[in-house]
Short mmCIF file of C-alpha atoms and ligand atoms in Angstrom, two decimals:
data_model
loop_
_atom_site.label_atom_id
_atom_site.label_comp_id
_atom_site.label_asym_id
_atom_site.label_seq_id
_atom_site.Cartn_x
_atom_site.Cartn_y
_atom_site.Cartn_z
CA MET A 1 -13.24 10.48 -22.47
CA ILE A 2 -12.55 9.85 -26.17
CA ILE A 3 -14.68 7.33 -28.08
CA ILE A 4 -13.42 6.07 -31.42
CA LEU A 5 -16.17 4.54 -33.54
CA LYS A 6 -15.81 1.74 -36.09
CA SER A 7 -15.32 2.81 -39.73
CA ASN A 8 -18.24 3.95 -41.85
CA VAL A 9 -20.83 4.31 -39.08
CA THR A 10 -24.16 5.88 -39.94
CA SER A 11 -25.62 9.08 -38.47
CA GLU A 12 -28.13 6.94 -36.58
CA GLU A 13 -25.33 4.95 -34.97
CA ILE A 14 -23.54 8.15 -33.94
CA ALA A 15 -26.80 9.37 -32.39
CA VAL A 16 -27.02 6.17 -30.30
CA VAL A 17 -23.58 6.87 -28.79
CA GLU A 18 -24.48 10.52 -28.18
CA GLN A 19 -27.60 9.42 -26.38
CA LYS A 20 -25.69 6.92 -24.25
CA LEU A 21 -23.20 9.62 -23.26
CA ALA A 22 -26.08 11.92 -22.34
CA THR A 23 -27.46 9.29 -19.94
CA MET A 24 -23.99 9.22 -18.35
CA GLY A 25 -24.07 12.99 -17.92
CA LEU A 26 -21.46 13.63 -20.64
CA GLU A 27 -21.77 16.12 -23.44
CA ALA A 28 -20.75 14.73 -26.85
CA HIS A 29 -18.48 16.56 -29.27
CA VAL A 30 -18.62 14.71 -32.58
CA SER A 31 -15.74 14.92 -35.00
CA ARG A 32 -16.44 13.23 -38.35
CA GLY A 33 -13.58 12.20 -40.61
CA VAL A 34 -13.84 10.56 -44.04
CA GLN A 35 -13.91 7.03 -42.59
CA ARG A 36 -13.76 7.44 -38.84
CA THR A 37 -15.77 9.34 -36.31
CA VAL A 38 -14.32 10.33 -32.95
CA ILE A 39 -16.52 11.54 -30.10
CA GLY A 40 -15.19 13.56 -27.20
CA GLY A 41 -17.24 13.00 -24.04
CA ILE A 42 -17.01 16.10 -21.84
CA GLY A 43 -17.90 15.85 -18.16
CA ASP A 44 -17.04 13.94 -14.99
CA GLU A 45 -15.39 10.69 -16.04
CA VAL A 46 -14.88 9.21 -12.62
CA LYS A 47 -18.25 7.53 -12.30
CA LEU A 48 -18.23 6.44 -15.90
CA ASP A 49 -18.70 2.82 -16.94
CA ARG A 50 -16.40 2.08 -19.90
CA GLU A 51 -17.84 -1.39 -20.37
CA ALA A 52 -21.29 0.07 -21.06
CA LEU A 53 -19.82 1.96 -24.01
CA TYR A 54 -17.87 -1.06 -25.26
CA ALA A 55 -21.15 -2.95 -25.25
CA LEU A 56 -22.36 -0.73 -28.13
CA PRO A 57 -21.56 -2.48 -31.45
CA MET A 58 -20.39 0.70 -33.21
CA VAL A 59 -17.77 1.55 -30.56
CA GLU A 60 -14.20 0.51 -31.29
CA LYS A 61 -12.20 2.09 -28.48
CA VAL A 62 -12.85 4.10 -25.34
CA ILE A 63 -9.95 6.14 -23.95
CA ARG A 64 -10.01 7.82 -20.56
CA VAL A 65 -8.54 11.30 -20.40
CA MET A 66 -8.58 11.56 -16.60
CA LYS A 67 -7.12 9.07 -14.11
CA PRO A 68 -9.76 6.89 -12.42
CA TYR A 69 -8.34 7.87 -9.02
CA LYS A 70 -8.71 11.45 -7.83
CA ILE A 71 -7.74 12.11 -4.22
CA VAL A 72 -4.58 9.99 -4.23
CA ALA A 73 -3.43 11.26 -7.65
CA ARG A 74 -0.53 13.65 -7.91
CA GLU A 75 -2.67 15.51 -10.45
CA SER A 76 -4.84 16.64 -7.54
CA HIS A 77 -1.98 17.53 -5.16
CA GLY A 78 1.41 18.44 -6.62
CA GLU A 79 3.39 18.46 -3.37
CA ASN A 80 4.47 15.30 -1.54
CA SER A 81 2.11 14.52 1.33
CA VAL A 82 3.82 14.07 4.65
CA ILE A 83 2.02 11.82 7.13
CA ASP A 84 2.34 12.77 10.78
CA ILE A 85 2.52 9.78 13.11
CA ASN A 86 2.61 11.16 16.66
CA GLY A 87 4.99 13.87 15.53
CA ILE A 88 7.13 11.53 13.40
CA LYS A 89 7.01 12.54 9.77
CA LEU A 90 6.77 9.99 6.97
CA GLY A 91 7.08 11.15 3.36
CA GLY A 92 9.36 14.14 3.96
CA GLN A 93 13.13 14.50 3.93
CA GLU A 94 13.55 11.95 6.69
CA ILE A 95 13.49 8.27 5.81
CA GLN A 96 11.67 6.16 8.41
CA VAL A 97 12.55 2.55 9.10
CA ILE A 98 9.74 0.68 10.86
CA ALA A 99 11.21 -2.40 12.51
CA GLY A 100 9.99 -5.19 14.73
CA PRO A 101 9.00 -8.83 14.76
CA CYS A 102 6.61 -10.50 12.37
CA SER A 103 4.30 -11.27 15.27
CA VAL A 104 3.72 -10.27 18.86
CA GLU A 105 4.65 -13.33 20.93
CA THR A 106 5.36 -12.57 24.59
CA PRO A 107 5.88 -9.46 26.78
CA GLU A 108 9.56 -10.29 27.12
CA GLN A 109 10.07 -10.77 23.38
CA MET A 110 8.34 -7.43 22.66
CA GLU A 111 10.31 -5.56 25.33
CA ARG A 112 13.60 -6.87 23.94
CA ALA A 113 12.44 -6.04 20.42
CA ALA A 114 11.48 -2.48 21.41
CA GLU A 115 14.91 -1.95 22.98
CA ALA A 116 16.58 -3.21 19.81
CA VAL A 117 14.41 -0.95 17.62
CA VAL A 118 15.46 2.09 19.65
CA ALA A 119 19.11 1.01 19.83
CA ALA A 120 19.23 0.79 16.03
CA GLY A 121 17.86 4.33 15.72
CA CYS A 122 14.44 3.39 14.32
CA ARG A 123 11.48 5.51 15.42
CA LEU A 124 8.49 3.25 14.74
CA MET A 125 7.82 -0.38 15.62
CA ARG A 126 5.97 -3.14 13.80
CA GLY A 127 4.44 -6.38 15.08
CA GLY A 128 1.39 -8.41 14.11
CA ALA A 129 -1.21 -9.34 16.70
CA PHE A 130 -3.58 -10.76 14.06
CA LYS A 131 -1.64 -12.89 11.58
CA PRO A 132 -2.77 -13.96 8.10
CA ARG A 133 -1.24 -17.45 7.98
CA THR A 134 -1.39 -19.82 5.03
CA SER A 135 -2.22 -22.72 7.35
CA PRO A 136 -5.16 -22.59 9.77
CA TYR A 137 -3.06 -24.76 12.13
CA ALA A 138 -0.20 -22.22 12.33
CA PHE A 139 0.01 -19.57 15.09
CA GLN A 140 -2.74 -17.04 14.30
CA GLY A 141 -1.43 -14.20 16.48
CA ALA A 142 -2.00 -13.18 20.08
CA GLY A 143 -5.10 -11.13 19.15
CA VAL A 144 -6.32 -8.31 21.40
CA GLU A 145 -3.97 -9.43 24.15
CA GLY A 146 -1.18 -8.98 21.61
CA LEU A 147 -2.18 -5.34 21.15
CA GLU A 148 -1.87 -4.86 24.92
CA ILE A 149 1.52 -6.56 25.05
CA PHE A 150 2.69 -4.44 22.10
CA GLN A 151 1.64 -1.13 23.65
CA ARG A 152 3.13 -2.03 27.04
CA ALA A 153 6.49 -2.69 25.35
CA ALA A 154 6.43 0.30 22.98
CA LYS A 155 4.96 3.08 25.19
CA PRO A 156 7.97 3.51 27.53
CA HIS A 157 10.10 4.17 24.44
CA ARG A 158 7.42 6.42 22.83
CA LEU A 159 7.49 4.16 19.77
CA PRO A 160 4.37 4.45 17.59
CA ILE A 161 3.06 0.97 16.81
CA VAL A 162 2.22 -0.47 13.38
CA THR A 163 0.04 -3.57 13.31
CA GLU A 164 -2.13 -5.43 10.81
CA LEU A 165 -5.93 -5.25 10.75
CA MET A 166 -7.54 -8.23 9.02
CA ASP A 167 -11.14 -7.93 10.09
CA VAL A 168 -13.45 -4.93 10.49
CA ARG A 169 -14.64 -6.43 13.81
CA ALA A 170 -11.22 -5.72 15.37
CA LEU A 171 -11.22 -2.01 14.45
CA ASP A 172 -12.76 -0.90 17.78
CA ALA A 173 -10.04 -2.79 19.67
CA PHE A 174 -7.43 -1.07 17.50
CA MET A 175 -8.91 2.32 18.46
CA GLU A 176 -9.13 1.41 22.17
CA HIS A 177 -5.51 0.29 22.18
CA GLU A 178 -4.44 3.44 20.36
CA VAL A 179 -2.81 1.69 17.43
CA ASP A 180 -0.80 4.41 15.68
CA VAL A 181 -0.67 2.93 12.17
CA ILE A 182 -3.05 0.34 10.74
CA GLN A 183 -1.46 -2.09 8.32
CA ILE A 184 -3.60 -3.59 5.56
CA GLY A 185 -1.83 -6.71 4.35
CA THR A 186 -1.29 -8.01 0.86
CA ARG A 187 -4.18 -10.49 1.17
CA ASN A 188 -6.61 -7.70 1.99
CA MET A 189 -5.58 -5.01 -0.47
CA GLN A 190 -8.87 -5.43 -2.29
CA ASN A 191 -11.04 -6.17 0.73
CA PHE A 192 -13.16 -3.14 -0.14
CA ASP A 193 -15.35 -3.26 2.97
CA LEU A 194 -12.24 -3.23 5.16
CA LEU A 195 -10.79 -0.34 3.12
CA LYS A 196 -14.00 1.67 3.54
CA GLU A 197 -13.95 1.12 7.31
CA VAL A 198 -10.34 2.25 7.76
CA GLY A 199 -11.34 5.23 5.64
CA ARG A 200 -13.77 6.27 8.39
CA VAL A 201 -11.00 6.83 10.96
CA GLN A 202 -8.03 9.20 10.74
CA THR A 203 -5.37 6.71 11.86
CA PRO A 204 -2.63 6.45 9.20
CA VAL A 205 -2.91 3.32 7.07
CA ILE A 206 -0.09 1.35 5.46
CA LEU A 207 -1.61 -0.22 2.37
CA LYS A 208 0.47 -3.16 1.20
CA ARG A 209 0.40 -4.12 -2.45
CA GLY A 210 -1.68 -7.17 -3.30
CA MET A 211 0.68 -9.98 -4.28
CA SER A 212 -0.58 -9.89 -7.86
CA ALA A 213 -2.07 -6.41 -8.00
CA THR A 214 -1.30 -3.93 -10.75
CA ILE A 215 -0.24 -0.45 -9.73
CA SER A 216 -3.53 0.88 -11.01
CA GLU A 217 -5.52 -1.57 -8.84
CA TRP A 218 -3.36 -0.58 -5.87
CA LEU A 219 -4.01 3.12 -6.45
CA MET A 220 -7.75 2.42 -6.71
CA ALA A 221 -7.62 0.51 -3.41
CA ALA A 222 -6.02 3.57 -1.80
CA GLU A 223 -8.72 5.72 -3.39
CA TYR A 224 -11.33 3.64 -1.49
CA ILE A 225 -9.71 4.64 1.82
CA ALA A 226 -9.32 8.27 0.72
CA ALA A 227 -12.87 8.53 -0.64
CA ALA A 228 -14.20 7.39 2.73
CA GLY A 229 -12.38 10.28 4.40
CA ASN A 230 -8.94 9.08 5.53
CA HIS A 231 -6.16 10.65 3.45
CA ASN A 232 -3.34 9.39 5.70
CA ILE A 233 -2.25 6.57 3.42
CA ILE A 234 1.21 5.06 2.95
CA PHE A 235 1.87 2.65 0.08
CA CYS A 236 4.04 -0.38 0.86
CA GLU A 237 5.63 -2.45 -1.91
CA ARG A 238 6.28 -5.97 -0.55
CA GLY A 239 7.07 -7.95 -3.66
CA VAL A 240 4.83 -9.61 -6.20
CA ARG A 241 4.29 -13.23 -7.24
CA THR A 242 6.08 -14.48 -10.32
CA PHE A 243 7.32 -17.82 -11.71
CA GLU A 244 10.55 -17.47 -9.69
CA THR A 245 11.01 -19.81 -6.73
CA ALA A 246 14.53 -18.80 -5.58
CA TYR A 247 13.01 -16.16 -3.32
CA ARG A 248 9.61 -15.48 -1.76
CA ASN A 249 8.47 -12.64 -4.01
CA VAL A 250 10.01 -10.28 -6.56
CA LEU A 251 10.59 -6.83 -5.14
CA ASP A 252 9.20 -4.47 -7.75
CA VAL A 253 11.64 -1.58 -7.44
CA THR A 254 10.13 -0.02 -10.57
CA ALA A 255 6.92 0.54 -8.64
CA ILE A 256 8.68 3.15 -6.47
CA PRO A 257 9.34 5.81 -9.16
CA VAL A 258 6.02 5.00 -10.84
CA LEU A 259 4.07 5.54 -7.61
CA LYS A 260 6.08 8.67 -6.85
CA LYS A 261 4.92 10.03 -10.21
CA GLU A 262 1.29 8.91 -9.87
CA THR A 263 0.61 9.80 -6.24
CA HIS A 264 1.60 12.44 -3.70
CA LEU A 265 1.41 9.90 -0.86
CA PRO A 266 4.48 8.29 0.77
CA VAL A 267 5.89 5.00 -0.51
CA ILE A 268 7.73 2.50 1.66
CA VAL A 269 9.17 -0.95 0.96
CA ASP A 270 9.06 -4.21 2.89
CA PRO A 271 12.28 -6.03 1.93
CA SER A 272 11.58 -8.88 4.39
CA HIS A 273 8.46 -10.31 2.74
CA ALA A 274 9.93 -9.57 -0.70
CA GLY A 275 13.11 -11.64 -0.37
CA GLY A 276 11.89 -13.95 2.37
CA LYS A 277 15.45 -14.41 3.72
CA ALA A 278 17.28 -12.21 6.21
CA TRP A 279 20.47 -12.18 4.12
CA MET A 280 18.63 -10.53 1.20
CA VAL A 281 17.22 -7.71 3.32
CA PRO A 282 20.24 -5.33 3.23
CA ALA A 283 20.57 -5.46 -0.58
CA LEU A 284 16.84 -4.96 -1.15
CA SER A 285 16.75 -2.15 1.42
CA ARG A 286 19.61 -0.33 -0.30
CA ALA A 287 17.87 -0.65 -3.65
CA ALA A 288 14.59 0.65 -2.21
CA ILE A 289 16.10 3.74 -0.59
CA ALA A 290 18.26 4.48 -3.64
CA ALA A 291 15.13 4.27 -5.83
CA GLY A 292 13.35 6.90 -3.74
CA ALA A 293 11.38 5.01 -1.07
CA ASP A 294 10.36 7.11 1.94
CA GLY A 295 10.95 4.28 4.38
CA LEU A 296 11.12 0.58 5.07
CA LEU A 297 9.08 -1.98 6.98
CA VAL A 298 11.61 -4.52 8.25
CA GLU A 299 11.24 -7.67 10.30
CA MET A 300 13.62 -7.90 13.26
CA HIS A 301 13.42 -10.38 16.13
CA PRO A 302 15.52 -10.33 19.32
CA THR A 303 16.35 -14.01 18.68
CA PRO A 304 15.45 -14.81 15.05
CA VAL A 305 15.81 -18.60 15.38
CA GLU A 306 13.13 -18.57 18.07
CA ALA A 307 10.59 -16.49 16.10
CA TRP A 308 7.11 -18.03 15.95
CA CYS A 309 6.58 -16.70 12.45
CA ASP A 310 8.86 -15.86 9.49
CA ALA A 311 12.02 -16.79 11.45
CA ASP A 312 14.28 -17.07 8.40
CA GLN A 313 13.60 -13.53 7.21
CA ALA A 314 14.03 -11.71 10.54
CA LEU A 315 17.13 -9.59 11.09
CA SER A 316 18.89 -9.82 14.46
CA PRO A 317 19.21 -6.60 16.52
CA GLU A 318 22.86 -6.33 15.41
CA GLU A 319 21.95 -6.77 11.76
CA LEU A 320 19.32 -4.04 12.03
CA LYS A 321 21.85 -1.68 13.56
CA ALA A 322 24.35 -2.42 10.77
CA LEU A 323 21.63 -1.89 8.14
CA MET A 324 20.72 1.52 9.56
CA ALA A 325 24.36 2.62 9.41
CA GLU A 326 24.65 1.43 5.83
CA LEU A 327 21.46 3.19 4.75
CA SER A 328 22.44 6.49 6.30
CA GLY A 329 25.22 6.81 3.70
CA ILE A 330 22.73 6.32 0.85
CA ALA A 331 20.29 8.78 2.44
CA GLN A 332 23.03 11.40 2.65
CA VAL A 333 23.88 11.07 -1.02
CA LEU A 334 20.19 11.64 -1.77
CA GLY A 335 20.08 14.72 0.47
CA ARG A 336 17.88 12.93 3.00
CA GLN A 337 18.31 11.81 6.59
CA ILE A 338 17.62 8.50 8.26
C1 PEP B 401 3.39 -8.78 7.56
O1 PEP B 401 3.86 -7.66 7.34
O2 PEP B 401 3.51 -9.34 8.65
C2 PEP B 401 2.67 -9.50 6.48
C3 PEP B 401 1.89 -10.54 6.75
O3 PEP B 401 2.94 -9.01 5.27
P1 PEP B 401 2.20 -9.24 3.85
O4 PEP B 401 0.78 -8.83 4.04
O5 PEP B 401 2.99 -8.33 2.95
O6 PEP B 401 2.40 -10.69 3.50
MN1 MN B 402 5.99 -11.73 8.44
#
């Protein structure tokens, strides 16, 4: 931590800052120039409260030397972390495409979806049993019964299931139904109590980016899960809110290389909720893989026009198959497999 003081401070004022740093457990190294004094605060910065220093009238600027996140930072772990999901590796050479409907509807719909996921060559399946809908009158998801339907459709194909957890109270049901990957949605990225609870289990977590979250806030949200004990975290960029109305969200492709630099954890992209239209999904998927994403989370419905949720952004089984073929060429160029 580096503290730059205002010009022409007195020795008494410097002593006040030194004392404040001491209460924070930091040792002060004072460097006095002709006009300016700079203080280096040596010690553990992580628990430090920058605002408390800014509250001192003689302090001009406080600069962190260390990142505020530790466990998720690449600084702490140089190699890429590979998450093992029932033997399927995410974050390594192989790119994983997680496909399936927005929501679990019926046993028949999920069985047909599972067949289409396998036929396209995808190895993990998505589907929401608890849905965060804008309207309280819209379909809210099939709930615990949806988890049962999902597992019954996915198990025969040995497809690990990815599904969203919105409420801590449903975590036990997720464990009982052997959910393979817990998805934390955009609306809950900063639901810190929920993050702490999924940190207490070892089930891999897909942490979606809050729709207006900075990358630093997103990394700190992941740190909550990691600090509670679960290091199996996968970041998912799903587009952010801007002034643009021609599409649902703006896919922040730039976030991919930035996250790859800042964290050792895998990064995937959801092109479906970014564009909000099925026809945009192939282009956004290509961009994501080319930019270094470790996988995709894609909505696919056996009969998109009949989907109970997000119908206009769901790929058909044929479109998913075509997308996988297209992406394998890009993966090859990158020296990866899909
Ligand atoms: C979803 O994946 O079904 C979903 C609701 O996504 P998001 O949280 O990104 O809106
Ligand atoms: Mn959806």
